[in-house]
Amino acid sequence: MEIALEPGIPTYSGGLGVLAGDTVRSCADLELPMVFVTLVSRKGYLRQSIAPDGSQQESIDPWNPADHAEPLDAAVAVRIEGRPVWILPWLYMHACPHGGCAPVILLDTHLEVNDPADRGITDRLYGEGADLRLKQEIVLGIGGERILRALGFEITTWHLNEGHAALLPLSLLRRHPLGKDEPAATTLRYDAEPVRERCVFTTHTPVEAGHDRFSYDLVQRMMGDFFEIGQLRHIAGAEELNMTRLALNLSGWVNGVATRHAETAQRMFPGYHIHAVTNGVHVPTWTHPAFAALFQTVSPEWAHDPGALRGADHLADEAVWTAHRQAKGELLAEVQHRCSTALDPDLPVIVFARRMTGYKRADLLFSDLAQLRRVAREFPFQVVMAGKAHPRDEGGKALIRQVHEHARELADTLPVVFLPNYEMGLAKKMVAGADIWLNTPLPPMEASGTSGMKAALNGVPHLSVLDGWWAEACEEGANGWAIGSDGGPPAQHAGELYDKLWSTVLPLWHHDRAGWIALMKQVISRTGSRFHSQRMMRRYAAEAYLR
Ligand SMILES: *Cc1c(COP(=O)(O)O)cnc(C)c1O
């Protein structure tokens, strides 16, 4: 549903879209013969500003497809509520510096021929209400399949990136009816095997809101003429259409996005075999130019084959620290620009930047202000935060207000700033300019997380709850630190966070500069060399696409 192609195209909400963008970029690097399909989302997701009281102000974030993509000479229609809805494809071509490229098709219903009510279907990412959401998923899944066919692509393997695209295999299934003499109603009258052979499904979250469900009344009204509801119940859930269930039943290879997440998904969906392909990030995209210049001395192959970053331990201390100071200076300039706050480059900066939603616990650091003050008095530091809340996530919006309230309360001892409108461009500055990358989700809700991997490419150690990718990456003290490694209850995480900051992390930063730089180099050599999207895409290609 979302792909973060470049900072000027705001058609993504967070990690899912940024990961899809890194997938496109790696696919081009590796010259994999893939084509990507998503919605054009002409009005973007949301542009965030913050009122003085800390409340999130939302506006649309429009962009002009004609500035970045070219309209293709083709169109297909899908039927929604009995009306034809025409879809125009735009071609966005991602080209990588080595010469590889990856085409991305952006689906657009903003056409004169369409009923005015249907023109806005592809306007806004994750539009309001179940009706619009289902319409968007019809355009994506059914329209996406038809567009590729109309454009002459011969697809051997379909990869459903999250359940939003699950109507695609349903569209394929219609081509495989069983003979008329099969027993009716009580069984599926289609042969799912040929569809399953060709479909791969990646599930991205254990969070309930991430799994779309639609009432069959709605499905009947929107697309009752597409697939008989009685038949749909066999493969998409008896009570309601569950997009995850549909994708699971029609895909022959299913995976979660980290080892821990695959285990969680396996418990959520017993009866299916869930593989694990741990996420990765696109190395040249997320490496600051100053570090990129250093990596060039480690190996000229580093961008294409980031395993070469294992050699980063041999970089000169001075050079690493100079590159870090440059990246940090750029982040602090951004803070000055956006918040008129001058942070001190000679004190450590802890960054927390992610979607603002309950399970990510942006407030964990502020659980006990007295303790936090004690830590900050002994080992001064600064906090930089960012993140958008989904327009309907009241809890997420409340978190943003609380962070602002805490920032005011702590003003005398601990500078805390919140940068509005977290997006790819700002993320690049934050992951490179931090001293410490903080991550405090409530286990097991963080399927993977990727921003800590981006930080690692810039030598920034991860201080994180053991969940998602960190559960398999953490080497205590060698590439960062774990919170909750003893398996204690989440209520203890705040206490452990303060302990670790006070006893280990901040003393190392303040009193052992050589030790800190040695750690930064290990972060690159141990984490940066492993958690990249080249490895991720090679695994998808070898294990899922060519199975
Ligand atoms: C990387 C990234 C994310 C995802 O971060 P998580 O670690 O998964 O929380 C979200 N938004 C932006 C803009 C990003 O660059």
XYZ file of C-alpha atoms and ligand atoms in Angstrom:
562
model
C 0.000 0.000 0.000
C 2.939 2.361 0.599
C 6.444 2.752 -0.826
C 8.863 5.469 0.324
C 10.543 6.219 -2.994
C 12.221 9.512 -2.162
C 11.775 12.365 0.320
C 9.762 14.442 -2.206
C 7.084 11.746 -2.571
C 5.227 11.608 0.769
C 3.195 8.464 0.042
C 4.149 6.425 3.110
C 3.299 6.386 6.797
C 6.324 4.761 8.370
C 8.451 1.647 8.563
C 6.391 -0.502 6.184
C 6.746 2.029 3.376
C 10.393 2.840 4.039
C 11.181 -0.878 3.976
C 9.338 -1.210 0.661
C 11.420 1.680 -0.687
C 14.640 0.025 0.466
C 13.397 -3.151 -1.234
C 13.010 -1.253 -4.525
C 16.487 0.254 -4.128
C 18.157 -3.081 -3.412
C 16.254 -4.778 -6.185
C 17.705 -2.234 -8.628
C 21.228 -2.717 -7.202
C 20.978 -6.473 -7.564
C 19.276 -6.239 -10.968
C 16.447 -8.497 -9.852
C 13.713 -8.656 -12.499
C 10.933 -7.216 -10.360
C 8.154 -4.688 -10.824
C 6.468 -2.935 -7.899
C 2.862 -1.772 -7.615
C 1.384 0.704 -5.150
C -1.228 3.477 -4.983
C -0.325 6.963 -6.181
C -1.646 8.624 -2.975
C -1.739 12.108 -4.525
C -2.441 13.789 -1.187
C 0.198 11.805 0.673
C -0.267 10.554 4.215
C -0.200 13.508 6.594
C 1.903 16.572 7.129
C 2.405 17.123 10.844
C 2.898 20.323 12.750
C 2.746 20.699 16.511
C 0.731 23.359 18.395
C 2.319 25.020 21.447
C 0.404 22.657 23.765
C 1.888 19.631 22.007
C -1.178 18.648 20.022
C -0.656 17.267 16.529
C -2.002 19.397 13.666
C -2.621 17.482 10.470
C -2.864 18.612 6.879
C -2.729 16.876 3.538
C 0.684 16.451 1.926
C 0.022 16.742 -1.814
C 2.561 15.967 -4.520
C 2.361 16.053 -8.281
C 2.952 12.651 -9.922
C 3.820 14.367 -13.226
C 6.932 15.852 -11.562
C 8.370 12.416 -10.770
C 6.682 9.827 -12.966
C 5.287 9.372 -16.446
C 1.711 8.348 -17.285
C 1.564 5.090 -19.231
C -0.621 4.567 -22.241
C -2.879 1.951 -20.692
C -5.883 1.767 -18.413
C -7.909 -0.964 -16.784
C -11.161 -0.940 -14.863
C -12.341 -2.713 -11.726
C -15.989 -2.880 -10.601
C -16.747 -1.242 -7.283
C -20.364 -0.898 -6.046
C -21.427 -1.973 -9.515
C -19.636 0.936 -11.219
C -16.530 0.645 -13.373
C -13.589 2.439 -11.791
C -10.844 3.191 -14.288
C -7.233 3.086 -13.188
C -4.339 4.916 -14.856
C -0.785 3.641 -14.238
C 2.110 6.036 -13.688
C 5.645 4.745 -14.162
C 8.240 5.775 -11.587
C 11.654 4.442 -12.546
C 14.172 3.992 -9.771
C 17.691 3.886 -11.180
C 20.664 2.930 -9.040
C 24.140 4.398 -9.610
C 25.518 1.081 -10.974
C 22.980 1.107 -13.788
C 20.343 -1.309 -12.476
C 16.784 -0.047 -12.285
C 13.420 -1.031 -10.855
C 10.038 0.071 -12.235
C 7.302 1.114 -9.828
C 3.699 1.386 -11.038
C 1.569 3.956 -9.207
C -2.186 3.365 -9.536
C -4.378 6.430 -9.981
C -8.188 6.728 -10.109
C -8.204 10.521 -10.438
C -9.720 10.454 -13.936
C -12.510 12.388 -15.619
C -14.204 9.186 -16.809
C -14.695 8.050 -13.233
C -17.695 8.928 -11.117
C -16.649 11.916 -8.935
C -17.111 9.676 -5.883
C -14.429 7.295 -7.183
C -11.804 9.804 -8.270
C -10.509 10.220 -4.731
C -9.993 6.510 -3.994
C -6.240 6.797 -4.502
C -5.920 10.305 -2.984
C -4.926 9.605 0.569
C -2.926 6.730 2.033
C -5.064 4.706 4.490
C -8.186 6.808 3.867
C -10.901 7.147 6.512
C -13.390 4.343 7.014
C -13.798 0.714 6.022
C -15.559 1.573 2.728
C -12.677 3.587 1.372
C -10.087 1.153 2.692
C -11.745 -1.753 0.888
C -12.001 0.315 -2.309
C -8.287 1.081 -2.069
C -7.507 -2.604 -1.619
C -9.664 -3.529 -4.616
C -7.713 -1.036 -6.733
C -4.383 -2.294 -5.357
C -5.004 -6.056 -5.528
C -7.410 -6.566 -8.416
C -6.451 -3.412 -10.326
C -2.749 -4.079 -9.760
C -2.968 -7.543 -11.254
C -4.933 -6.299 -14.272
C -2.571 -3.400 -14.914
C 0.491 -5.639 -15.022
C -1.291 -7.964 -17.395
C -2.379 -5.017 -19.585
C 1.188 -3.717 -19.676
C 2.408 -7.094 -20.888
C 4.351 -8.260 -17.836
C 4.633 -12.011 -17.436
C 4.774 -12.535 -13.710
C 6.133 -15.806 -12.343
C 5.967 -14.962 -8.640
C 3.696 -12.499 -6.854
C 4.919 -11.079 -3.554
C 2.181 -9.676 -1.303
C 3.860 -7.159 0.943
C 1.375 -7.175 3.861
C -2.279 -8.254 3.684
C -3.457 -5.080 1.908
C -2.734 -6.800 -1.426
C -4.595 -10.054 -0.623
C -7.314 -9.525 -3.251
C -4.624 -10.173 -5.861
C -4.421 -13.951 -5.315
C -8.230 -13.981 -5.205
C -8.165 -12.472 -8.668
C -5.804 -15.279 -9.754
C -7.988 -17.926 -8.100
C -10.964 -17.038 -10.300
C -9.050 -18.521 -13.213
C -8.926 -21.976 -11.632
C -12.506 -23.244 -11.177
C -12.973 -26.931 -10.436
C -15.354 -29.094 -12.473
C -19.099 -28.456 -12.113
C -19.803 -31.836 -10.492
C -17.819 -30.937 -7.331
C -19.959 -30.748 -4.177
C -21.228 -27.167 -3.799
C -21.306 -24.644 -0.908
C -19.508 -26.780 1.694
C -16.165 -26.776 -0.124
C -14.105 -24.398 -2.194
C -14.969 -24.831 -5.861
C -11.603 -23.517 -7.031
C -8.149 -25.055 -7.175
C -5.947 -22.971 -4.864
C -2.775 -24.980 -5.543
C -1.636 -23.192 -8.744
C -2.193 -19.845 -6.997
C -0.306 -20.898 -3.874
C 2.622 -22.040 -5.998
C 3.030 -18.528 -7.329
C 2.294 -16.357 -4.293
C 4.565 -15.265 -1.452
C 3.171 -13.383 1.543
C 5.045 -11.281 4.093
C 3.187 -10.402 7.298
C 4.623 -7.320 8.992
C 3.023 -6.831 12.378
C 1.420 -8.612 15.318
C -0.566 -5.408 16.059
C -4.285 -6.095 15.568
C -4.965 -2.812 13.697
C -2.453 -3.924 11.079
C -4.729 -6.773 9.964
C -7.656 -5.515 7.885
C -11.065 -7.104 8.361
C -14.222 -6.271 6.427
C -17.814 -7.324 7.063
C -19.251 -9.541 4.354
C -22.146 -7.066 4.012
C -19.629 -4.457 2.940
C -17.795 -6.910 0.701
C -21.110 -7.888 -0.912
C -21.967 -4.243 -1.568
C -18.529 -3.301 -2.938
C -17.573 -6.370 -4.915
C -20.331 -8.962 -4.609
C -20.167 -9.589 -8.360
C -16.450 -10.422 -8.204
C -16.439 -13.524 -6.006
C -19.313 -15.384 -4.407
C -19.390 -14.574 -0.693
C -20.241 -18.156 0.338
C -17.081 -19.297 -1.431
C -15.014 -16.468 0.013
C -15.876 -17.595 3.546
C -13.883 -20.801 2.973
C -10.634 -18.939 2.436
C -11.020 -15.537 4.093
C -12.764 -16.330 7.390
C -16.292 -17.508 8.214
C -17.452 -14.358 10.045
C -15.729 -11.548 8.185
C -13.216 -11.078 5.396
C -9.819 -11.189 7.064
C -7.166 -10.011 4.606
C -4.364 -11.759 6.501
C -6.280 -15.048 6.485
C -6.933 -14.684 2.751
C -3.251 -14.033 2.042
C -2.188 -16.966 4.233
C -4.566 -19.368 2.494
C -3.547 -18.378 -1.012
C 0.236 -18.114 -0.534
C 2.546 -21.109 -0.640
C 5.387 -19.336 1.171
C 4.794 -17.056 4.147
C 7.270 -15.165 6.279
C 7.633 -12.844 9.248
C 10.209 -10.044 9.273
C 12.561 -11.184 12.064
C 13.232 -14.499 13.816
C 11.283 -13.439 16.912
C 8.399 -12.103 14.811
C 8.123 -15.331 12.808
C 7.723 -17.188 16.129
C 5.033 -14.740 17.239
C 3.240 -15.010 13.881
C 3.466 -18.801 14.075
C 1.581 -18.677 17.407
C -0.975 -16.224 15.945
C -1.569 -18.392 12.869
C -1.229 -22.052 13.863
C -1.549 -24.406 10.924
C 0.591 -22.304 8.561
C 4.343 -22.563 8.247
C 5.893 -19.134 8.860
C 9.455 -18.595 7.659
C 11.675 -15.748 8.861
C 13.469 -13.226 6.665
C 14.862 -10.506 8.884
C 14.439 -7.003 7.501
C 17.365 -4.905 6.377
C 18.006 -1.326 5.265
C 19.478 0.056 2.052
C 23.042 0.889 2.995
C 23.917 3.770 0.609
C 20.579 5.470 1.366
C 21.093 5.562 5.128
C 24.846 6.106 5.398
C 25.924 9.725 5.932
C 28.300 10.953 3.172
C 31.131 11.368 5.690
C 30.825 7.685 6.693
C 30.356 6.683 3.054
C 33.764 8.233 2.315
C 35.295 6.158 5.145
C 33.610 2.964 3.946
C 35.075 3.538 0.518
C 38.510 3.053 2.142
C 37.351 -0.207 3.777
C 36.148 -1.651 0.470
C 35.035 -0.085 -2.803
C 32.322 -2.778 -2.835
C 30.686 -1.691 0.429
C 27.485 -0.268 -1.100
C 26.792 -3.284 -3.273
C 28.087 -5.887 -0.834
C 27.738 -4.437 2.673
C 29.162 -7.609 4.238
C 32.465 -5.849 3.500
C 31.702 -3.490 6.404
C 33.044 -6.228 8.692
C 36.365 -4.490 8.011
C 35.209 -1.245 9.686
C 37.057 -2.151 12.912
C 40.261 -1.036 11.169
C 39.122 2.548 10.561
C 41.162 5.278 12.260
C 39.575 6.551 15.512
C 40.091 10.176 14.560
C 38.382 9.726 11.203
C 35.345 8.028 12.752
C 34.946 10.721 15.393
C 35.310 13.510 12.819
C 32.634 11.940 10.595
C 30.341 11.571 13.613
C 30.882 15.182 14.676
C 29.964 16.333 11.187
C 26.730 14.294 11.101
C 25.847 15.422 14.625
C 26.494 19.061 13.710
C 24.004 18.746 10.850
C 21.354 17.271 13.159
C 21.879 20.029 15.727
C 21.592 22.637 12.968
C 18.257 21.061 12.021
C 17.125 21.224 15.667
C 18.135 24.895 15.786
C 16.289 25.555 12.533
C 13.056 23.772 13.476
C 12.840 24.392 17.229
C 15.120 27.400 17.818
C 16.943 25.373 20.453
C 20.727 25.265 20.617
C 21.861 21.823 21.761
C 25.441 21.262 22.913
C 27.629 19.291 20.462
C 29.874 18.301 23.393
C 27.111 16.380 25.165
C 25.580 13.094 24.015
C 22.298 13.109 22.106
C 19.802 10.298 22.625
C 17.342 10.022 19.741
C 13.919 8.401 19.797
C 12.110 8.666 16.454
C 9.269 6.430 15.329
C 5.569 6.380 14.646
C 3.823 7.654 17.762
C 1.619 4.806 18.857
C 1.015 3.064 22.168
C 3.172 -0.039 21.863
C 6.296 1.913 20.886
C 6.187 3.562 24.355
C 7.612 7.016 23.587
C 6.863 7.808 27.240
C 8.937 5.001 28.783
C 11.987 7.243 29.192
C 9.800 9.631 31.216
C 8.300 7.034 33.572
C 10.106 8.389 36.646
C 11.197 11.993 36.258
C 13.076 12.059 39.575
C 15.296 9.163 38.521
C 15.744 10.606 35.068
C 16.868 13.925 36.614
C 19.385 12.114 38.843
C 20.919 10.414 35.810
C 21.023 13.672 33.828
C 22.636 15.609 36.702
C 25.481 13.109 37.011
C 25.941 12.457 33.267
C 24.420 15.328 31.268
C 22.759 14.410 27.964
C 20.059 15.667 25.573
C 17.036 14.044 23.943
C 15.734 14.560 20.396
C 12.398 12.998 19.434
C 10.105 12.816 16.397
C 7.164 10.832 15.060
C 3.686 11.096 13.556
C 0.520 9.667 15.104
C -2.105 8.179 12.791
C -5.041 10.664 12.566
C -7.342 8.209 14.357
C -4.814 7.077 16.983
C -5.860 9.189 19.966
C -3.401 7.321 22.197
C -0.556 8.203 19.854
C -1.565 11.866 19.853
C -1.759 11.861 23.649
C 1.826 10.531 23.727
C 3.015 13.528 21.700
C 1.312 15.894 24.162
C 2.863 14.054 27.122
C 6.341 14.254 25.606
C 5.894 18.025 25.272
C 4.676 18.276 28.856
C 7.690 16.309 30.129
C 10.023 18.462 28.056
C 8.685 21.535 29.893
C 8.971 19.879 33.306
C 12.542 18.771 32.649
C 13.726 22.048 31.116
C 15.976 22.870 34.090
C 18.024 19.628 33.888
C 17.479 17.800 30.620
C 16.886 19.391 27.196
C 14.176 17.463 25.288
C 13.153 18.608 21.804
C 10.492 17.224 19.456
C 11.031 17.708 15.718
C 7.750 17.908 13.756
C 6.943 15.968 10.578
C 9.171 12.898 10.802
C 9.838 11.670 7.265
C 12.676 10.135 5.266
C 14.735 13.297 4.892
C 14.582 14.098 8.597
C 15.184 10.436 9.452
C 18.452 10.530 7.509
C 19.672 13.395 9.681
C 18.503 11.776 12.907
C 19.964 8.293 12.350
C 23.341 9.805 11.429
C 23.553 12.574 14.019
C 22.564 10.637 17.161
C 25.021 9.382 19.769
C 22.616 6.727 21.050
C 19.520 5.280 19.302
C 16.770 4.461 21.795
C 14.020 1.894 21.156
C 11.507 0.866 23.807
C 8.598 -1.119 22.309
C 6.363 -3.379 24.348
C 7.344 -6.977 23.432
C 6.367 -8.793 21.281
C 4.679 -5.995 19.319
C 7.684 -4.719 17.338
C 7.840 -7.157 14.440
C 11.258 -5.937 13.364
C 11.965 -2.203 13.520
C 14.544 -0.837 11.128
C 15.637 2.610 12.272
C 18.240 1.142 14.654
C 19.823 -0.570 11.623
C 20.059 2.790 9.838
C 21.703 4.319 12.918
C 24.196 1.433 13.052
C 25.508 2.310 9.583
C 26.605 5.611 11.092
C 28.262 4.010 14.112
C 25.354 4.816 16.442
C 24.863 2.114 19.102
C 21.370 0.802 19.865
C 19.911 0.894 23.377
C 16.802 -1.190 23.023
C 14.259 -3.517 24.502
C 14.948 -7.057 23.253
C 12.266 -7.295 20.601
C 12.077 -7.469 16.802
C 15.438 -7.539 15.006
C 17.346 -6.580 18.165
C 16.538 -9.947 19.760
C 18.840 -11.585 17.193
C 21.330 -8.730 16.754
C 22.231 -7.633 20.273
C 25.738 -8.450 21.460
C 25.685 -6.774 24.837
C 28.296 -4.046 25.092
C 29.723 -4.866 21.643
C 27.107 -3.245 19.347
C 24.713 -1.706 21.875
C 22.758 -2.780 24.937
C 19.591 -4.674 25.778
C 16.765 -3.686 28.073
C 14.800 -6.634 29.441
C 17.346 -9.367 28.748
C 16.421 -11.200 31.948
C 12.890 -11.693 30.617
C 11.416 -9.660 33.492
C 8.013 -7.955 33.150
C 7.774 -4.861 30.908
C 6.960 -2.799 34.013
C 10.645 -3.125 34.936
C 11.927 -1.758 31.627
C 12.043 1.874 32.753
C 14.141 1.005 35.810
C 16.515 -1.043 33.674
C 16.767 1.796 31.169
C 17.819 4.276 33.876
C 20.277 1.742 35.359
C 21.889 1.057 32.030
C 22.195 4.732 31.141
C 23.689 5.535 34.551
C 26.001 2.569 35.048
C 27.143 1.762 31.496
C 26.120 3.891 28.530
C 26.666 7.458 29.705
C 29.876 6.794 31.736
C 31.417 5.234 28.627
C 30.475 8.266 26.528
C 31.702 10.809 29.088
C 34.825 9.104 30.464
C 36.228 6.734 27.843
C 36.263 8.336 24.424
C 38.568 5.672 22.938
C 36.243 2.960 24.267
C 33.240 4.745 22.770
C 34.839 5.041 19.334
C 35.872 1.376 19.447
C 32.196 0.610 20.134
C 31.083 2.782 17.201
C 33.343 0.821 14.861
C 32.003 -2.485 16.162
C 28.458 -1.250 15.628
C 29.307 -0.790 11.948
C 31.250 -4.043 11.616
C 28.776 -6.258 13.520
C 25.372 -4.661 12.830
C 25.934 -2.646 9.648
C 27.488 -5.598 7.856
C 24.488 -7.861 8.568
C 21.175 -5.985 8.675
C 21.030 -4.612 5.156
C 18.455 -5.015 2.387
C 20.924 -6.640 -0.060
C 21.013 -9.662 2.250
C 17.242 -9.477 2.705
C 16.580 -9.422 -1.055
C 19.071 -12.186 -1.793
C 17.199 -14.329 0.719
C 13.782 -13.522 -0.752
C 15.104 -14.308 -4.214
C 16.769 -17.585 -3.250
C 14.266 -18.932 -0.713
C 10.886 -17.509 -1.710
C 10.862 -16.437 -5.358
C 12.920 -19.306 -6.804
C 11.599 -22.016 -4.494
C 13.007 3.847 9.211
C 11.815 4.704 9.350
C 10.708 4.249 10.077
C 10.680 2.899 10.764
O 11.320 2.942 12.011
P 11.134 1.793 13.111
O 12.475 1.551 13.650
O 10.615 0.583 12.409
O 10.198 2.307 14.121
C 9.603 5.087 10.186
N 9.589 6.303 9.602
C 10.638 6.765 8.900
C 10.541 8.119 8.279
C 11.785 5.983 8.746
O 12.818 6.454 8.033
